[in-house]
Amino acid sequence: MTKFRTKLLIALITLIISVLVGLGILLGQLFKSYYLHSFNERLKVEKNLLSFYIEENGGVSSFKKQDVSQISDMLNVRATITDKEGKILYDSGEINDSKSNGLEQIIQDVIKKKTQQENRFEEGDGYDLHYYWKALVKNGQKEGYIFLSTKTNELNQAYGQIWWILSISLGIALVVILYLGIRITSRYTKPIEEAANVAIELAKGNYRARTSANKLDETEMLGTSINRLAMNLQELVKAQEMQQDRLTVLIENIGTGLILIDSRGYINLINKGYIDFFHVSPKQYLNKLYYEVIDEKEICQIVAEVFRTEQKVRKQLLIPLQIERKYFDVYGVPIIGSNNVWKGVLLVFHDITELKKLEQMRKDFVANVSHELKTPVTSIKGFAETLMDGAKNNQETLEAFLSIILKESERLQTLIQDLLELSKIEQQGFKLNLQRLDLDHLLEEVIALLTGKAQAKNIKIEYNNFPGQVLIKGDIDRLKQVFINLVSNSINYTPDGGSVKVVLENNRDHVRIHVLDTGVGIEKEEIPRIFERFYRVDRARSRNSGGTGLGLAIVKHLVEAHHGNIIVRSELGKGSEFIIELQNENELLDGEIIGK
């Protein structure tokens, strides 16, 4: 805005100077014309006065030279009197020879040419001369001429004074006008500058900028209008930000996964729900083609079908994620704008894993419990009927059958206890008895308990402990239950002559327990399901080992109750590795360590 004020001021100054110069020239010419006219009129009067004096005092032949000399001195002119032939009879003074020659030349021109003109102006070196003449008449006849000449130096001095006065006056006027012009331009451009600055701030997004508009003239009305515009924009932006925040909160916390794909197939948006479901990073997805970053072919097929048919598509997908398998109800919705312009595709992922699990759990529970109860009950019933039919009379048969009935009863009892235990763990009010314990000592106890079972199958069991104490906070009974279950499973599923190894690692922020075996292993597709109730990789081996199919489900729930993680790595025919991660307690609190 400084350029605007400068341009305006320069234009105003140029206009004022032009007007003042023109006015000065006009006034100078007017004064010059007026002064010249006055000068000429004075000489005419003086000429007439001298001619009248000479004619009244006897004419050319009898005038008194002394009187003419006094009058010319009083009038400050040079008076020259000639006869009618041009002979100079009297001359009150000579300037120099050149000027005298000029006067003689004028006299000869007037007499010979009989010109009607009665004045002449001649320029000379240093000064100019103005000549006036008039014929002297006596009794109606010309008897001579009177010539008056005077220097115009006074006229030039008067011209100089006039121009000097005009210059000073116009200069003062120019300074005053410039001062007033600067004040006026500042007064009227300041609101414009403020309005422009506020407009620039509004363009930058600063909607709090305001002008200081206090008056009601036109320039201040501009500032007031800018303020109203800024206020309206601020309110609109606030409303838009509130709506955007609400929409963002809704999208991020809706509880479902969202993917927005534009008409070219590039991903423009993924929400927190999708990130949490699939454990991905937004940088890997945003502004990338969907089929390049989405690994699940079923999802890509849904997107392609929506693009192809421009219709809604809904499918239920089973997607393996790490050690779990999740069910998703996937909606593919085409986005069509105004005038049927194709905008893209919106994918909505509803996690229905829990519903599927509950449904499957109900089915499996009924089927598995029926199956698990049917086998021992059938055995007990069959052997009891056989005994009642007469086999009880044979002592060896009686003892064998009663031993089988006892084994099957114990199996039923174990199954019922596991069901009750799992039900107790899954209850909402289930709490752990958290205490400080030495994990190294706890694992030593577990290895001691299961050494005999391993030796019965000629399995080498090895424990690599961490030197020193490994202190954590947990429920000693529940953790012992977890490790007994894992090591017992490794022994059960490892062929005779194999090995089981337990490794304890103490890291800075967590503790890791590895349980490795050289057993039959688990297929990759089976890993996500091994923590389900009643699920067995090898049903015959599990039943022969006395397993109920609930052990790993109990293990998973107990580890998660300790805010830990369980990881499974396995290769069919080579063995399996179960990794338990638990939080480490860096500082020992007051009190004794439980487990020592």
PDB file of C-alpha atoms in Angstrom, residues 32-245:
ATOM      1  CA  LYS A  32       3.552  42.017 -18.042  1.00  0.00           C
ATOM      2  CA  SER A  33       0.797  43.119 -20.387  1.00  0.00           C
ATOM      3  CA  TYR A  34      -0.681  45.429 -17.784  1.00  0.00           C
ATOM      4  CA  TYR A  35       2.664  47.006 -16.883  1.00  0.00           C
ATOM      5  CA  LEU A  36       3.636  47.446 -20.554  1.00  0.00           C
ATOM      6  CA  HIS A  37       0.309  49.025 -21.301  1.00  0.00           C
ATOM      7  CA  SER A  38       0.703  51.395 -18.369  1.00  0.00           C
ATOM      8  CA  PHE A  39       4.253  52.228 -19.493  1.00  0.00           C
ATOM      9  CA  ASN A  40       3.128  52.998 -23.027  1.00  0.00           C
ATOM     10  CA  GLU A  41       0.242  55.130 -21.819  1.00  0.00           C
ATOM     11  CA  ARG A  42       2.629  57.103 -19.597  1.00  0.00           C
ATOM     12  CA  LEU A  43       4.944  57.818 -22.536  1.00  0.00           C
ATOM     13  CA  LYS A  44       2.025  58.880 -24.679  1.00  0.00           C
ATOM     14  CA  VAL A  45       0.902  61.297 -22.018  1.00  0.00           C
ATOM     15  CA  GLU A  46       4.439  62.640 -21.596  1.00  0.00           C
ATOM     16  CA  LYS A  47       4.810  62.999 -25.356  1.00  0.00           C
ATOM     17  CA  ASN A  48       1.549  64.911 -25.602  1.00  0.00           C
ATOM     18  CA  LEU A  49       2.532  67.052 -22.609  1.00  0.00           C
ATOM     19  CA  LEU A  50       5.875  68.122 -24.153  1.00  0.00           C
ATOM     20  CA  SER A  51       4.391  68.750 -27.583  1.00  0.00           C
ATOM     21  CA  PHE A  52       1.633  70.825 -25.991  1.00  0.00           C
ATOM     22  CA  TYR A  53       4.215  72.821 -24.029  1.00  0.00           C
ATOM     23  CA  ILE A  54       6.319  73.553 -27.116  1.00  0.00           C
ATOM     24  CA  GLU A  55       3.342  74.481 -29.266  1.00  0.00           C
ATOM     25  CA  GLU A  56       1.994  76.814 -26.593  1.00  0.00           C
ATOM     26  CA  ASN A  57       5.350  78.526 -26.155  1.00  0.00           C
ATOM     27  CA  GLY A  58       5.913  79.590 -29.747  1.00  0.00           C
ATOM     28  CA  GLY A  59       6.682  76.315 -31.494  1.00  0.00           C
ATOM     29  CA  VAL A  60       9.970  74.922 -32.678  1.00  0.00           C
ATOM     30  CA  SER A  61      11.586  78.297 -33.221  1.00  0.00           C
ATOM     31  CA  SER A  62      10.981  79.754 -29.779  1.00  0.00           C
ATOM     32  CA  PHE A  63      10.929  76.967 -27.156  1.00  0.00           C
ATOM     33  CA  LYS A  64      13.201  77.231 -24.174  1.00  0.00           C
ATOM     34  CA  LYS A  65      15.770  74.462 -24.075  1.00  0.00           C
ATOM     35  CA  GLN A  66      16.231  74.833 -20.326  1.00  0.00           C
ATOM     36  CA  ASP A  67      12.563  74.216 -19.662  1.00  0.00           C
ATOM     37  CA  VAL A  68      12.511  71.180 -21.998  1.00  0.00           C
ATOM     38  CA  SER A  69      15.627  69.819 -20.274  1.00  0.00           C
ATOM     39  CA  GLN A  70      14.010  70.168 -16.843  1.00  0.00           C
ATOM     40  CA  ILE A  71      10.824  68.517 -18.016  1.00  0.00           C
ATOM     41  CA  SER A  72      12.729  65.570 -19.605  1.00  0.00           C
ATOM     42  CA  ASP A  73      14.703  65.127 -16.411  1.00  0.00           C
ATOM     43  CA  MET A  74      11.544  65.154 -14.379  1.00  0.00           C
ATOM     44  CA  LEU A  75       9.972  62.606 -16.707  1.00  0.00           C
ATOM     45  CA  ASN A  76      13.175  60.541 -16.897  1.00  0.00           C
ATOM     46  CA  VAL A  77      13.075  60.512 -20.708  1.00  0.00           C
ATOM     47  CA  ARG A  78      15.321  61.739 -23.492  1.00  0.00           C
ATOM     48  CA  ALA A  79      13.684  64.535 -25.494  1.00  0.00           C
ATOM     49  CA  THR A  80      14.823  65.321 -29.033  1.00  0.00           C
ATOM     50  CA  ILE A  81      13.346  68.178 -31.149  1.00  0.00           C
ATOM     51  CA  THR A  82      13.866  68.408 -34.919  1.00  0.00           C
ATOM     52  CA  ASP A  83      12.606  70.654 -37.686  1.00  0.00           C
ATOM     53  CA  LYS A  84      10.447  69.279 -40.402  1.00  0.00           C
ATOM     54  CA  GLU A  85      13.541  68.358 -42.452  1.00  0.00           C
ATOM     55  CA  GLY A  86      14.868  66.136 -39.673  1.00  0.00           C
ATOM     56  CA  LYS A  87      17.561  68.433 -38.397  1.00  0.00           C
ATOM     57  CA  ILE A  88      18.034  68.024 -34.651  1.00  0.00           C
ATOM     58  CA  LEU A  89      17.391  71.303 -32.910  1.00  0.00           C
ATOM     59  CA  TYR A  90      17.624  70.021 -29.383  1.00  0.00           C
ATOM     60  CA  ASP A  91      18.592  66.778 -27.678  1.00  0.00           C
ATOM     61  CA  SER A  92      18.391  66.457 -23.910  1.00  0.00           C
ATOM     62  CA  GLY A  93      21.060  63.702 -23.774  1.00  0.00           C
ATOM     63  CA  GLU A  94      22.919  60.969 -25.672  1.00  0.00           C
ATOM     64  CA  ILE A  95      23.444  57.420 -24.533  1.00  0.00           C
ATOM     65  CA  ASN A  96      26.203  56.489 -26.932  1.00  0.00           C
ATOM     66  CA  ASP A  97      26.970  56.802 -30.562  1.00  0.00           C
ATOM     67  CA  SER A  98      25.266  53.656 -31.613  1.00  0.00           C
ATOM     68  CA  LYS A  99      22.050  54.671 -29.902  1.00  0.00           C
ATOM     69  CA  SER A 100      22.352  58.153 -31.364  1.00  0.00           C
ATOM     70  CA  ASN A 101      22.715  56.647 -34.793  1.00  0.00           C
ATOM     71  CA  GLY A 102      19.624  54.622 -34.107  1.00  0.00           C
ATOM     72  CA  LEU A 103      17.689  57.774 -33.193  1.00  0.00           C
ATOM     73  CA  GLU A 104      18.869  59.541 -36.359  1.00  0.00           C
ATOM     74  CA  GLN A 105      17.806  56.558 -38.395  1.00  0.00           C
ATOM     75  CA  ILE A 106      14.362  56.633 -36.814  1.00  0.00           C
ATOM     76  CA  ILE A 107      14.129  60.396 -37.482  1.00  0.00           C
ATOM     77  CA  GLN A 108      14.979  59.913 -41.158  1.00  0.00           C
ATOM     78  CA  ASP A 109      12.505  57.031 -41.449  1.00  0.00           C
ATOM     79  CA  VAL A 110       9.688  59.081 -39.881  1.00  0.00           C
ATOM     80  CA  ILE A 111      10.307  62.154 -42.089  1.00  0.00           C
ATOM     81  CA  LYS A 112      10.964  60.406 -45.341  1.00  0.00           C
ATOM     82  CA  LYS A 113       8.495  57.559 -45.122  1.00  0.00           C
ATOM     83  CA  LYS A 114       5.872  59.613 -43.323  1.00  0.00           C
ATOM     84  CA  THR A 115       4.848  56.521 -41.337  1.00  0.00           C
ATOM     85  CA  GLN A 116       1.662  56.653 -39.340  1.00  0.00           C
ATOM     86  CA  GLN A 117       3.233  54.709 -36.497  1.00  0.00           C
ATOM     87  CA  GLU A 118       4.260  56.830 -33.531  1.00  0.00           C
ATOM     88  CA  ASN A 119       6.439  54.381 -31.516  1.00  0.00           C
ATOM     89  CA  ARG A 120       9.199  51.852 -32.008  1.00  0.00           C
ATOM     90  CA  PHE A 121      10.997  49.368 -29.797  1.00  0.00           C
ATOM     91  CA  GLU A 122      14.644  48.523 -30.349  1.00  0.00           C
ATOM     92  CA  GLU A 123      16.770  45.959 -28.555  1.00  0.00           C
ATOM     93  CA  GLY A 124      20.327  46.742 -27.717  1.00  0.00           C
ATOM     94  CA  ASP A 125      23.323  45.469 -25.828  1.00  0.00           C
ATOM     95  CA  GLY A 126      22.720  45.742 -22.127  1.00  0.00           C
ATOM     96  CA  TYR A 127      19.373  47.525 -22.370  1.00  0.00           C
ATOM     97  CA  ASP A 128      16.511  48.258 -24.785  1.00  0.00           C
ATOM     98  CA  LEU A 129      15.056  51.580 -25.979  1.00  0.00           C
ATOM     99  CA  HIS A 130      11.493  52.564 -26.552  1.00  0.00           C
ATOM    100  CA  TYR A 131      10.865  55.549 -28.969  1.00  0.00           C
ATOM    101  CA  TYR A 132       7.794  57.752 -29.197  1.00  0.00           C
ATOM    102  CA  TRP A 133       7.386  60.756 -31.513  1.00  0.00           C
ATOM    103  CA  LYS A 134       4.823  63.300 -32.505  1.00  0.00           C
ATOM    104  CA  ALA A 135       4.653  66.066 -35.124  1.00  0.00           C
ATOM    105  CA  LEU A 136       4.708  69.684 -33.862  1.00  0.00           C
ATOM    106  CA  VAL A 137       2.051  71.724 -35.559  1.00  0.00           C
ATOM    107  CA  LYS A 138       1.745  75.510 -35.705  1.00  0.00           C
ATOM    108  CA  ASN A 139      -1.096  77.240 -37.475  1.00  0.00           C
ATOM    109  CA  GLY A 140      -2.131  73.963 -39.000  1.00  0.00           C
ATOM    110  CA  GLN A 141       1.266  73.150 -40.499  1.00  0.00           C
ATOM    111  CA  LYS A 142       4.027  70.830 -39.381  1.00  0.00           C
ATOM    112  CA  GLU A 143       7.085  72.691 -38.281  1.00  0.00           C
ATOM    113  CA  GLY A 144       8.999  69.823 -36.674  1.00  0.00           C
ATOM    114  CA  TYR A 145       8.930  66.722 -34.537  1.00  0.00           C
ATOM    115  CA  ILE A 146       9.476  65.814 -30.910  1.00  0.00           C
ATOM    116  CA  PHE A 147      11.017  62.427 -30.150  1.00  0.00           C
ATOM    117  CA  LEU A 148      10.948  60.799 -26.682  1.00  0.00           C
ATOM    118  CA  SER A 149      13.079  57.770 -25.894  1.00  0.00           C
ATOM    119  CA  THR A 150      13.534  55.907 -22.663  1.00  0.00           C
ATOM    120  CA  LYS A 151      15.314  52.789 -21.480  1.00  0.00           C
ATOM    121  CA  THR A 152      13.203  49.696 -20.663  1.00  0.00           C
ATOM    122  CA  ASN A 153      15.501  48.505 -17.868  1.00  0.00           C
ATOM    123  CA  GLU A 154      12.871  49.488 -15.351  1.00  0.00           C
ATOM    124  CA  LEU A 155      10.384  47.402 -17.248  1.00  0.00           C
ATOM    125  CA  ASN A 156      12.710  44.400 -17.135  1.00  0.00           C
ATOM    126  CA  GLN A 157      13.313  44.975 -13.432  1.00  0.00           C
ATOM    127  CA  ALA A 158       9.578  45.139 -12.907  1.00  0.00           C
ATOM    128  CA  TYR A 159       9.208  41.914 -14.861  1.00  0.00           C
ATOM    129  CA  GLY A 160      11.870  40.275 -12.670  1.00  0.00           C
ATOM    130  CA  GLN A 161      10.182  41.447  -9.498  1.00  0.00           C
ATOM    131  CA  ILE A 162       6.852  40.165 -10.753  1.00  0.00           C
ATOM    132  CA  TRP A 163       8.317  36.751 -11.544  1.00  0.00           C
ATOM    133  CA  TRP A 164      10.176  36.694  -8.233  1.00  0.00           C
ATOM    134  CA  ILE A 165       7.026  37.502  -6.292  1.00  0.00           C
ATOM    135  CA  LEU A 166       5.050  34.939  -8.281  1.00  0.00           C
ATOM    136  CA  SER A 167       7.732  32.270  -7.755  1.00  0.00           C
ATOM    137  CA  ILE A 168       7.867  32.846  -4.014  1.00  0.00           C
ATOM    138  CA  SER A 169       4.075  32.926  -3.735  1.00  0.00           C
ATOM    139  CA  LEU A 170       3.641  29.827  -5.839  1.00  0.00           C
ATOM    140  CA  GLY A 171       6.457  28.052  -3.969  1.00  0.00           C
ATOM    141  CA  ILE A 172       4.837  28.784  -0.641  1.00  0.00           C
ATOM    142  CA  ALA A 173       1.502  27.699  -2.056  1.00  0.00           C
ATOM    143  CA  LEU A 174       3.143  24.514  -3.360  1.00  0.00           C
ATOM    144  CA  VAL A 175       4.653  23.698   0.049  1.00  0.00           C
ATOM    145  CA  VAL A 176       1.335  24.341   1.796  1.00  0.00           C
ATOM    146  CA  ILE A 177      -0.574  22.322  -0.780  1.00  0.00           C
ATOM    147  CA  LEU A 178       1.974  19.480  -0.548  1.00  0.00           C
ATOM    148  CA  TYR A 179       1.660  19.441   3.226  1.00  0.00           C
ATOM    149  CA  LEU A 180      -2.102  19.413   3.009  1.00  0.00           C
ATOM    150  CA  GLY A 181      -1.965  16.858   0.214  1.00  0.00           C
ATOM    151  CA  ILE A 182       0.194  14.506   2.272  1.00  0.00           C
ATOM    152  CA  ARG A 183      -2.123  14.884   5.239  1.00  0.00           C
ATOM    153  CA  ILE A 184      -5.202  14.337   3.093  1.00  0.00           C
ATOM    154  CA  THR A 185      -3.753  11.355   1.196  1.00  0.00           C
ATOM    155  CA  SER A 186      -2.585   9.831   4.462  1.00  0.00           C
ATOM    156  CA  ARG A 187      -5.997  10.318   5.997  1.00  0.00           C
ATOM    157  CA  TYR A 188      -7.823   8.761   3.072  1.00  0.00           C
ATOM    158  CA  THR A 189      -5.307   6.070   2.140  1.00  0.00           C
ATOM    159  CA  LYS A 190      -4.739   4.829   5.699  1.00  0.00           C
ATOM    160  CA  PRO A 191      -8.159   3.118   5.899  1.00  0.00           C
ATOM    161  CA  ILE A 192      -7.544   1.677   2.431  1.00  0.00           C
ATOM    162  CA  GLU A 193      -4.137   0.390   3.539  1.00  0.00           C
ATOM    163  CA  GLU A 194      -5.669  -1.148   6.665  1.00  0.00           C
ATOM    164  CA  ALA A 195      -8.404  -2.743   4.578  1.00  0.00           C
ATOM    165  CA  ALA A 196      -5.811  -4.117   2.133  1.00  0.00           C
ATOM    166  CA  ASN A 197      -3.674  -5.514   4.976  1.00  0.00           C
ATOM    167  CA  VAL A 198      -6.727  -7.147   6.546  1.00  0.00           C
ATOM    168  CA  ALA A 199      -7.672  -8.590   3.146  1.00  0.00           C
ATOM    169  CA  ILE A 200      -4.155 -10.056   2.839  1.00  0.00           C
ATOM    170  CA  GLU A 201      -4.444 -11.592   6.311  1.00  0.00           C
ATOM    171  CA  LEU A 202      -7.848 -13.022   5.393  1.00  0.00           C
ATOM    172  CA  ALA A 203      -6.311 -14.533   2.280  1.00  0.00           C
ATOM    173  CA  LYS A 204      -3.662 -16.150   4.511  1.00  0.00           C
ATOM    174  CA  GLY A 205      -6.389 -17.645   6.712  1.00  0.00           C
ATOM    175  CA  ASN A 206      -6.148 -15.226   9.663  1.00  0.00           C
ATOM    176  CA  TYR A 207      -9.838 -14.482  10.112  1.00  0.00           C
ATOM    177  CA  ARG A 208      -9.270 -12.603  13.366  1.00  0.00           C
ATOM    178  CA  ALA A 209      -7.726  -9.609  11.582  1.00  0.00           C
ATOM    179  CA  ARG A 210      -9.754  -6.362  11.857  1.00  0.00           C
ATOM    180  CA  THR A 211      -9.495  -2.729  10.754  1.00  0.00           C
ATOM    181  CA  SER A 212      -9.901   0.258  13.102  1.00  0.00           C
ATOM    182  CA  ALA A 213     -13.004   1.797  11.522  1.00  0.00           C
ATOM    183  CA  ASN A 214     -14.441   4.592  13.713  1.00  0.00           C
ATOM    184  CA  LYS A 215     -15.993   7.109  11.301  1.00  0.00           C
ATOM    185  CA  LEU A 216     -18.788   6.872   8.797  1.00  0.00           C
ATOM    186  CA  ASP A 217     -17.221   8.302   5.634  1.00  0.00           C
ATOM    187  CA  GLU A 218     -16.685   6.297   2.462  1.00  0.00           C
ATOM    188  CA  THR A 219     -13.200   5.023   3.313  1.00  0.00           C
ATOM    189  CA  GLU A 220     -14.212   3.969   6.802  1.00  0.00           C
ATOM    190  CA  MET A 221     -17.250   2.212   5.351  1.00  0.00           C
ATOM    191  CA  LEU A 222     -14.793   0.093   3.385  1.00  0.00           C
ATOM    192  CA  GLY A 223     -13.049  -0.911   6.628  1.00  0.00           C
ATOM    193  CA  THR A 224     -16.396  -1.655   8.258  1.00  0.00           C
ATOM    194  CA  SER A 225     -17.379  -3.860   5.336  1.00  0.00           C
ATOM    195  CA  ILE A 226     -14.039  -5.684   5.545  1.00  0.00           C
ATOM    196  CA  ASN A 227     -14.596  -6.240   9.281  1.00  0.00           C
ATOM    197  CA  ARG A 228     -18.043  -7.670   8.637  1.00  0.00           C
ATOM    198  CA  LEU A 229     -16.633  -9.890   5.919  1.00  0.00           C
ATOM    199  CA  ALA A 230     -13.866 -11.109   8.262  1.00  0.00           C
ATOM    200  CA  MET A 231     -16.388 -11.759  11.027  1.00  0.00           C
ATOM    201  CA  ASN A 232     -18.629 -13.727   8.679  1.00  0.00           C
ATOM    202  CA  LEU A 233     -15.671 -15.708   7.362  1.00  0.00           C
ATOM    203  CA  GLN A 234     -14.510 -16.417  10.908  1.00  0.00           C
ATOM    204  CA  GLU A 235     -17.941 -17.705  11.848  1.00  0.00           C
ATOM    205  CA  LEU A 236     -18.131 -19.797   8.688  1.00  0.00           C
ATOM    206  CA  VAL A 237     -14.671 -21.249   9.295  1.00  0.00           C
ATOM    207  CA  LYS A 238     -15.549 -21.997  12.922  1.00  0.00           C
ATOM    208  CA  ALA A 239     -18.708 -23.756  11.823  1.00  0.00           C
ATOM    209  CA  GLN A 240     -16.788 -25.644   9.139  1.00  0.00           C
ATOM    210  CA  GLU A 241     -14.068 -26.615  11.613  1.00  0.00           C
ATOM    211  CA  MET A 242     -16.678 -27.822  14.093  1.00  0.00           C
ATOM    212  CA  GLN A 243     -18.371 -29.876  11.395  1.00  0.00           C
ATOM    213  CA  GLN A 244     -14.991 -31.170  10.226  1.00  0.00           C
ATOM    214  CA  ASP A 245     -14.008 -32.102  13.781  1.00  0.00           C
TER     215      ASP A 245
END
